[in-house]
Tab-separated table of C-alpha atoms and ligand atoms in Angstrom:
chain	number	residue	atom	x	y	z
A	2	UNK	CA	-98.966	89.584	10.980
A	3	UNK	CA	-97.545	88.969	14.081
A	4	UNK	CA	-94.597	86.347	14.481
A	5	UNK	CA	-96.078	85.370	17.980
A	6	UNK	CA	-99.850	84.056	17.725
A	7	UNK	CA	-100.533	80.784	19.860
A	8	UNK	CA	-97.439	81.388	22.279
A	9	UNK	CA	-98.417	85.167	23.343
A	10	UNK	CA	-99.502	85.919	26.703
A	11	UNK	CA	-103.443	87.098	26.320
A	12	UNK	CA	-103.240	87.982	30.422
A	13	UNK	CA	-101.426	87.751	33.238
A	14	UNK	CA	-102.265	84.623	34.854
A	15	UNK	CA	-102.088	82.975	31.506
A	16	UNK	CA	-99.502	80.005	31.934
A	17	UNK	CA	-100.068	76.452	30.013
A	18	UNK	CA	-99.817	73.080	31.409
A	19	UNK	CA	-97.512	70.514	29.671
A	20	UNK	CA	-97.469	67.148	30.878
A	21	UNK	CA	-95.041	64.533	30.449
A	22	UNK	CA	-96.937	61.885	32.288
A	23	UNK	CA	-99.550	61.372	34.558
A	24	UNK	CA	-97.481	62.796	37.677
A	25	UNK	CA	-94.863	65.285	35.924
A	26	UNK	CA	-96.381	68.351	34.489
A	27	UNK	CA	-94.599	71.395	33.250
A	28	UNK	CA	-95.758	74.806	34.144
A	29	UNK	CA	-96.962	74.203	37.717
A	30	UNK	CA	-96.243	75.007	41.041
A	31	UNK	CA	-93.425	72.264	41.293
A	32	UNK	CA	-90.375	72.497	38.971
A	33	UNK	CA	-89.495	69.261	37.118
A	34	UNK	CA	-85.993	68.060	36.888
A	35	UNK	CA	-84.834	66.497	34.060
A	36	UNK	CA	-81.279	64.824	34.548
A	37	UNK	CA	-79.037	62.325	32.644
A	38	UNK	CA	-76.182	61.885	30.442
A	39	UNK	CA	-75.271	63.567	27.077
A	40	UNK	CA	-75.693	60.713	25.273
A	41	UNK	CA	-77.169	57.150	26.125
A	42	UNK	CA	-73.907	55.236	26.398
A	43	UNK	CA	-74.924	51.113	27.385
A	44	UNK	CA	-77.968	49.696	29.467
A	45	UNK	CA	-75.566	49.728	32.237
A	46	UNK	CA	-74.990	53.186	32.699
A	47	UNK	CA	-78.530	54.094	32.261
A	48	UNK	CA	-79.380	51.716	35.187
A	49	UNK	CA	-76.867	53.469	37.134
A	50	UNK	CA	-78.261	57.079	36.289
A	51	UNK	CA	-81.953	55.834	36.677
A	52	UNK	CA	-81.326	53.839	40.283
A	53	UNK	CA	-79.135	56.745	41.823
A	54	UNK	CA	-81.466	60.025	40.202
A	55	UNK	CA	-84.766	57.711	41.419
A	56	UNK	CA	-84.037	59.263	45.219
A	57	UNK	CA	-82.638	62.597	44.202
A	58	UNK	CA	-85.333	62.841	42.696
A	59	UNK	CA	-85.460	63.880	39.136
A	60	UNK	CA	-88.886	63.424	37.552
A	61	UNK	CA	-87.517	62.527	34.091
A	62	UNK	CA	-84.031	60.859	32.579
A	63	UNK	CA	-82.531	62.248	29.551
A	64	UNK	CA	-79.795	61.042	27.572
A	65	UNK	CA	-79.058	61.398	23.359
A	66	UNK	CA	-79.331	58.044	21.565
A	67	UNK	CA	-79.013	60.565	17.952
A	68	UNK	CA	-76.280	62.562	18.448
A	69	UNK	CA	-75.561	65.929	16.874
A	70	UNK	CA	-71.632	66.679	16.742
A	71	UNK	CA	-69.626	69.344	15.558
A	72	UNK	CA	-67.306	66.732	14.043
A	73	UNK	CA	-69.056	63.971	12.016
A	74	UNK	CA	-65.612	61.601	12.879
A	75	UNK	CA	-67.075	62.263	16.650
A	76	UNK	CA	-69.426	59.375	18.339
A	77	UNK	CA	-73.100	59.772	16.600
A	78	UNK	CA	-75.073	57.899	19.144
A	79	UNK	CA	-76.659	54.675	19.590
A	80	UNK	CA	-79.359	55.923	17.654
A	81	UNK	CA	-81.923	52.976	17.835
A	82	UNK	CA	-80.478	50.768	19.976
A	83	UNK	CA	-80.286	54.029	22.027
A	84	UNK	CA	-83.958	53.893	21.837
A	85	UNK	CA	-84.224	50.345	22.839
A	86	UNK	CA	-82.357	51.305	26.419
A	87	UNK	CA	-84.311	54.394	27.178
A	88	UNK	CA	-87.483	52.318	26.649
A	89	UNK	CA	-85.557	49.757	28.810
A	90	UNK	CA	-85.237	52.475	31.565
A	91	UNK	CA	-88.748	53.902	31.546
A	92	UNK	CA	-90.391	50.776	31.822
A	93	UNK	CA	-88.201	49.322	34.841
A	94	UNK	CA	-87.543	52.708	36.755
A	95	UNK	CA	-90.965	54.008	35.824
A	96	UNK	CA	-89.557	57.302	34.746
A	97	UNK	CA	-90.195	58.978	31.845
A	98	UNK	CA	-87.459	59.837	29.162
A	99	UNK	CA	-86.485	62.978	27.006
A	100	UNK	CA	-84.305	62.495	24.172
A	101	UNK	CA	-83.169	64.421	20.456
A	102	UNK	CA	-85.106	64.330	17.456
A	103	UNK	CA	-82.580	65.333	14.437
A	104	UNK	CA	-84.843	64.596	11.249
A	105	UNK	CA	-88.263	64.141	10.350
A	106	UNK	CA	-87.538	60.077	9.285
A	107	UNK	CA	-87.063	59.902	13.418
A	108	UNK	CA	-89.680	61.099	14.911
A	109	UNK	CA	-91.773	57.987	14.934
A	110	UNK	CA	-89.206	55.647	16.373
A	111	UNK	CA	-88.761	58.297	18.917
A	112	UNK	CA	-92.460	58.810	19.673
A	113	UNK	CA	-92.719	55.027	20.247
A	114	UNK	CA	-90.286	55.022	22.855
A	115	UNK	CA	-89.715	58.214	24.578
A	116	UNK	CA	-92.426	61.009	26.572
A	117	UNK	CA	-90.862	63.967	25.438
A	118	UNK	CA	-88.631	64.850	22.308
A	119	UNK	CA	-86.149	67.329	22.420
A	120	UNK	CA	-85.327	69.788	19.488
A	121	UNK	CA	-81.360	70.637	19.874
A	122	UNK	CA	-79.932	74.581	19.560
A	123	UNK	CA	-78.420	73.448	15.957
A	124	UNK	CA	-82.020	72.348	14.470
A	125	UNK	CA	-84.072	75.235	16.106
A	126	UNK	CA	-84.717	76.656	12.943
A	127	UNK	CA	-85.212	73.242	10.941
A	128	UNK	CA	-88.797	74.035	9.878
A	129	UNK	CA	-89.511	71.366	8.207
A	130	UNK	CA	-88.927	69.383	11.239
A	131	UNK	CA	-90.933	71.828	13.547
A	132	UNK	CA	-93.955	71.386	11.554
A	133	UNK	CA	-93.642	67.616	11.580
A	134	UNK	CA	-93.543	67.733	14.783
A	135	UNK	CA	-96.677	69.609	15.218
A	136	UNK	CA	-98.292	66.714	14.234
A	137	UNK	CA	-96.588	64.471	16.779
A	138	UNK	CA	-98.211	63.206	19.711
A	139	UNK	CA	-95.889	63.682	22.278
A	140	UNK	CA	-94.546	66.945	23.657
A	141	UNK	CA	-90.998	68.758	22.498
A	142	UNK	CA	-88.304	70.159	24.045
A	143	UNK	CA	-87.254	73.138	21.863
A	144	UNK	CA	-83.761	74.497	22.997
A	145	UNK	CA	-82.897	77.942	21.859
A	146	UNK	CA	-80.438	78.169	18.845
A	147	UNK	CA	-77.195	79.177	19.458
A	148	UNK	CA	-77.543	82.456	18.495
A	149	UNK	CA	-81.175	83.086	18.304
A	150	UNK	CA	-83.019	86.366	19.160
A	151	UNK	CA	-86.034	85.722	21.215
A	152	UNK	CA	-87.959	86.577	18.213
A	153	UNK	CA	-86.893	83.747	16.202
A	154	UNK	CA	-87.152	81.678	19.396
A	155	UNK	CA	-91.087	81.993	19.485
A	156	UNK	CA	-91.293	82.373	16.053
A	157	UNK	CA	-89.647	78.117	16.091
A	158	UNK	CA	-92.340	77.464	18.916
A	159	UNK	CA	-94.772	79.177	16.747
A	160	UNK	CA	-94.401	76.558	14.019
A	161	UNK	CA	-94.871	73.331	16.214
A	162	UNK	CA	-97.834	75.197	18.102
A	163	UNK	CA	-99.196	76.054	14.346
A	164	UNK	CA	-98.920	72.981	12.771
A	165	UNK	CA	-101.236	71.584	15.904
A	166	UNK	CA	-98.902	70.574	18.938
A	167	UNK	CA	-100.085	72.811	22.254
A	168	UNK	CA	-97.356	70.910	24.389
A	169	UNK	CA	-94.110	72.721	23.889
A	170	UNK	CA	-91.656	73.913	26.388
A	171	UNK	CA	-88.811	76.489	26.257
A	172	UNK	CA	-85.605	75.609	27.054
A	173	UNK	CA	-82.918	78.377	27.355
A	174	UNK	CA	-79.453	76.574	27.216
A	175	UNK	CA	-77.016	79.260	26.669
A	176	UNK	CA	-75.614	81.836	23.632
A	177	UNK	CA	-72.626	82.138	21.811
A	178	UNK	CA	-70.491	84.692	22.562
A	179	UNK	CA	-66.921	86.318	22.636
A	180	UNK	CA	-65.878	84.911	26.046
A	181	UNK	CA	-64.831	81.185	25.301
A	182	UNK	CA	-64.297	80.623	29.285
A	183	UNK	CA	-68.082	79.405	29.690
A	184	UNK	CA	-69.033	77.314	26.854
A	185	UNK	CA	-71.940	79.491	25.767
A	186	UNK	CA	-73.683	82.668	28.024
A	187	UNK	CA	-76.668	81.824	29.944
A	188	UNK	CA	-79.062	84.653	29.411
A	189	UNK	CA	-81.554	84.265	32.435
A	190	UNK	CA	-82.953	87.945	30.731
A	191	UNK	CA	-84.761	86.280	27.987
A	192	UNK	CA	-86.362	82.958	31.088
A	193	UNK	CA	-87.919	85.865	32.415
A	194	UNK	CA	-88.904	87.639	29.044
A	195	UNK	CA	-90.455	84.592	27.726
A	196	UNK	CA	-92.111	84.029	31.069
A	197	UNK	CA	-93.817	87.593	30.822
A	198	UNK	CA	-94.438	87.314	26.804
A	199	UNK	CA	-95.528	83.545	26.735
A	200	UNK	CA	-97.951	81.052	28.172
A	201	UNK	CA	-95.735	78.292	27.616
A	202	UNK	CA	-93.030	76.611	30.242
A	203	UNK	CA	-89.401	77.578	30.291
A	204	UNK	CA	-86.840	75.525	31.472
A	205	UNK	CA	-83.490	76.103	31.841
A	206	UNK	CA	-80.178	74.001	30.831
A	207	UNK	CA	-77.223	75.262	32.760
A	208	UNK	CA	-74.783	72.419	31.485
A	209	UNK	CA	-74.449	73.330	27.828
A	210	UNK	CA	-74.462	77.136	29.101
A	211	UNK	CA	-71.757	76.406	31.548
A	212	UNK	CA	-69.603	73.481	29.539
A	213	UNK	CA	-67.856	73.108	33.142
A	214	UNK	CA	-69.380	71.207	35.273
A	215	UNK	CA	-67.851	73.426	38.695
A	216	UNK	CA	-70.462	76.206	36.975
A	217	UNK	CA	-73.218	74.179	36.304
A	218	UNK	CA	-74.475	74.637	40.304
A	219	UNK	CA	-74.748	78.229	40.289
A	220	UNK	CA	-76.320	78.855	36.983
A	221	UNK	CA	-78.787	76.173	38.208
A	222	UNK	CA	-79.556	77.925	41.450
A	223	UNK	CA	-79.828	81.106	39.362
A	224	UNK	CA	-82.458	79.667	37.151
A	225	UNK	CA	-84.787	78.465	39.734
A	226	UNK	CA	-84.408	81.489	41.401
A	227	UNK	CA	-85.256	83.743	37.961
A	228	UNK	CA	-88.720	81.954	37.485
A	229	UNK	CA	-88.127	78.840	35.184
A	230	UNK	CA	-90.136	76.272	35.401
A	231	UNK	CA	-87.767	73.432	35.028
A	232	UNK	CA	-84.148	72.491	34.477
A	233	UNK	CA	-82.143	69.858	32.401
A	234	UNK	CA	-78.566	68.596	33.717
A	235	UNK	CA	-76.325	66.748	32.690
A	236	UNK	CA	-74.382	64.114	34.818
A	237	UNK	CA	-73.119	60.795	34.489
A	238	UNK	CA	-71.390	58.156	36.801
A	239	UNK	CA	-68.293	58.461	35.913
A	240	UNK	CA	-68.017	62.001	34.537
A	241	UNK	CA	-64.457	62.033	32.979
A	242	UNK	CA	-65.391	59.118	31.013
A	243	UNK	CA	-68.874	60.467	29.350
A	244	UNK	CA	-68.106	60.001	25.046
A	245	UNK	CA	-69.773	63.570	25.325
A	246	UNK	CA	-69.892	66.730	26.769
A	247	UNK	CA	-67.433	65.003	29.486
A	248	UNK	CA	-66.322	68.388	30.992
A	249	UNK	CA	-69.497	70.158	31.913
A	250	UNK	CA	-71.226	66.527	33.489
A	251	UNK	CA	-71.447	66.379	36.917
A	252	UNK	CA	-71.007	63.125	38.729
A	253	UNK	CA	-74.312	61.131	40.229
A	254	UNK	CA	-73.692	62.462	44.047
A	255	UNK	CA	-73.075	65.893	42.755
A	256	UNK	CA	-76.456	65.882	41.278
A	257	UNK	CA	-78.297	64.441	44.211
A	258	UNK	CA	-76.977	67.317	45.849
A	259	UNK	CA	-77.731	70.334	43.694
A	260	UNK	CA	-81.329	69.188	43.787
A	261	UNK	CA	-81.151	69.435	47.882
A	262	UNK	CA	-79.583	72.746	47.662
A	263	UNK	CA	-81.968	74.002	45.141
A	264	UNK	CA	-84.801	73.626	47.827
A	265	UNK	CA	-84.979	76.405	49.698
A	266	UNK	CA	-84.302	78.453	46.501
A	267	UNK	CA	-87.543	77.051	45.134
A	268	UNK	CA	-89.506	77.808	48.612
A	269	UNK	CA	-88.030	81.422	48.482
A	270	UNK	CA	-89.928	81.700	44.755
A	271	UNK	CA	-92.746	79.903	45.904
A	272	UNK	CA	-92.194	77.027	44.007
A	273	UNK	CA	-91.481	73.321	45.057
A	274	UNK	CA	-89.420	70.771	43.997
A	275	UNK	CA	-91.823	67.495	42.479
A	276	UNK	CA	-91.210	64.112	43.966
A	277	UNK	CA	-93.221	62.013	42.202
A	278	UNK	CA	-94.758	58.946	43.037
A	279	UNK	CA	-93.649	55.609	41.587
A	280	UNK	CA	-94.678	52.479	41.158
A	281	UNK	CA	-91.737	49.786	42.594
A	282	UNK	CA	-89.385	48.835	40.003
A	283	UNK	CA	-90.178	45.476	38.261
A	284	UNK	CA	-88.237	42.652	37.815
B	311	PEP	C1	-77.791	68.089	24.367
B	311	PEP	O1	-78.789	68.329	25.058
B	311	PEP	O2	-77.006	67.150	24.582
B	311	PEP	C2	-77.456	69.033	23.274
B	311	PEP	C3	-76.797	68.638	22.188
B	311	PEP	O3	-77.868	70.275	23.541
B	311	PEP	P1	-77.882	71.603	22.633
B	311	PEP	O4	-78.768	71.294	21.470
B	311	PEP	O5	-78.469	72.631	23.567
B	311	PEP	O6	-76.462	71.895	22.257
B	312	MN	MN1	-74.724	67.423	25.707
């Protein structure tokens, strides 16, 4: 039996819808922007991200509150007081929020709080946590593993689609590779293979392909132009200081102006960049 079932292609025009809320779907004409630091940090520098990105604008805030590191010494995340802040964000800024599930034991404290959960490279092929998540009411995120074949890449979307979640998108974020220069290899071959072999949105995420954040512009611009649907950046207001992924975040300007240069990239693919409607902030 085939590995690819429910994500195949059965024609041409066939292209699902993901929403994240009731103005931000996935999929569409307009390519959603997801920006926001590595890792929720305080309440304070969420506000920041969430007043300056409000006007760039990005149509949803991300930022880790569970934290996978290569070192377990590293900083872990907030985890739920993480939570607490993104929920803090979402309501105020009326924006929703994306952020990592690592284990099965989270997903319902996520699911309370945030619109979207993310699946990180390392737990691609957790499958336990993939079919969990098929039974989750909200949609996922699922990054490619770090050295996945696009094989194994539906095969992961296969499970949450399976196990009775329609709402997954792609996200291609970069392979390992000999060259240590750029963090990881953004393969923009397998955006447009998945776009031709799958129904389901692809986003790119140019800052853990790029790991420096003078790259992260390019790739992004490369992206939009290749056909995804979407991106994810990473940025922060004072970059040198993030607790994570410090090198490849751009600062809060620098992001307000990728988005106005990726414009006319979008019009030249016939796409558009959202700008969503929101309510005013409350007090
Ligand atoms: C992240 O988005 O911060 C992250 C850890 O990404 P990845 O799983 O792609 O390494
Ligand atoms: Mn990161």
């Amino acid at each position: 039996m085939s590995i690819q079932q429910l994500a195949s292609k059965v024609h041409a025009n066939h292209v699902s819808l993901v929403s994240l809320s009731d103005t931000v779907t996935f999929g569409g004409q307009e390519i959603v922007i997801i920006g926001g630091p590595c890792a929720v940090e305080s309440l304070a520098q969420m506000e920041t991200v969430a007043r300056e990105l409000r006007h760039a604008p990005v149509q949803a805030i991300r930022g880790g509150a569970f934290k996978p590191r290569t070192s377990p010494y590293a900083f872990q995340g907030l985890g739920e007081t993480g939570l607490d802040i993104l929920a803090e964000i979402k309501r105020r800024f009326d924006v929703p929020v994306v952020t990592e599930v690592m284990s099965i034991a989270q997903i319902d404290a996520i699911a309370a709080k945030a619109d979207m959960l993310q699946v990180g490279s390392r737990n691609m092929q957790n499958f336990d946590l993939l079919k969990a998540l098929g039974q989750a009411n909200k949609p996922i995120l699922l990054k490619r593993g770090l050295a996945a074949t696009l094989e194994e890449f539906i095969g992961a979307a296969e499970y949450i689609l399976s196990h009775g979640n329609p709402n997954v998108v792609l996200c291609e974020r970069g392979i390992r590779s000999f060259d240590t220069f750029t963090r990881n290899v953004l393969d923009l071959g397998i955006v447009a293979a998945l776009k031709q072999l799958t129904h389901l949105p692809v986003v790119v995420d140019p800052s853990h392909a790029a790991g420096k954040r003078e790259l992260v512009a390019p790739l992004a611009k490369a992206a939009i132009a290749c056909g995804a649907d979407g991106l994810i950046v990473e940025c922060h207001p004072q970059p040198e200081q993030s607790v994570s992924d410090a090198r490849q975040a751009l600062s809060l300007p620098e992001f307000v102006n990728l988005i106005r240069e990726l414009q006319p990239i979008a019009t030249a693919v016939g796409r558009s960049i959202a700008s969503p409607v929101r309510e005013p902030i409350a007090a």
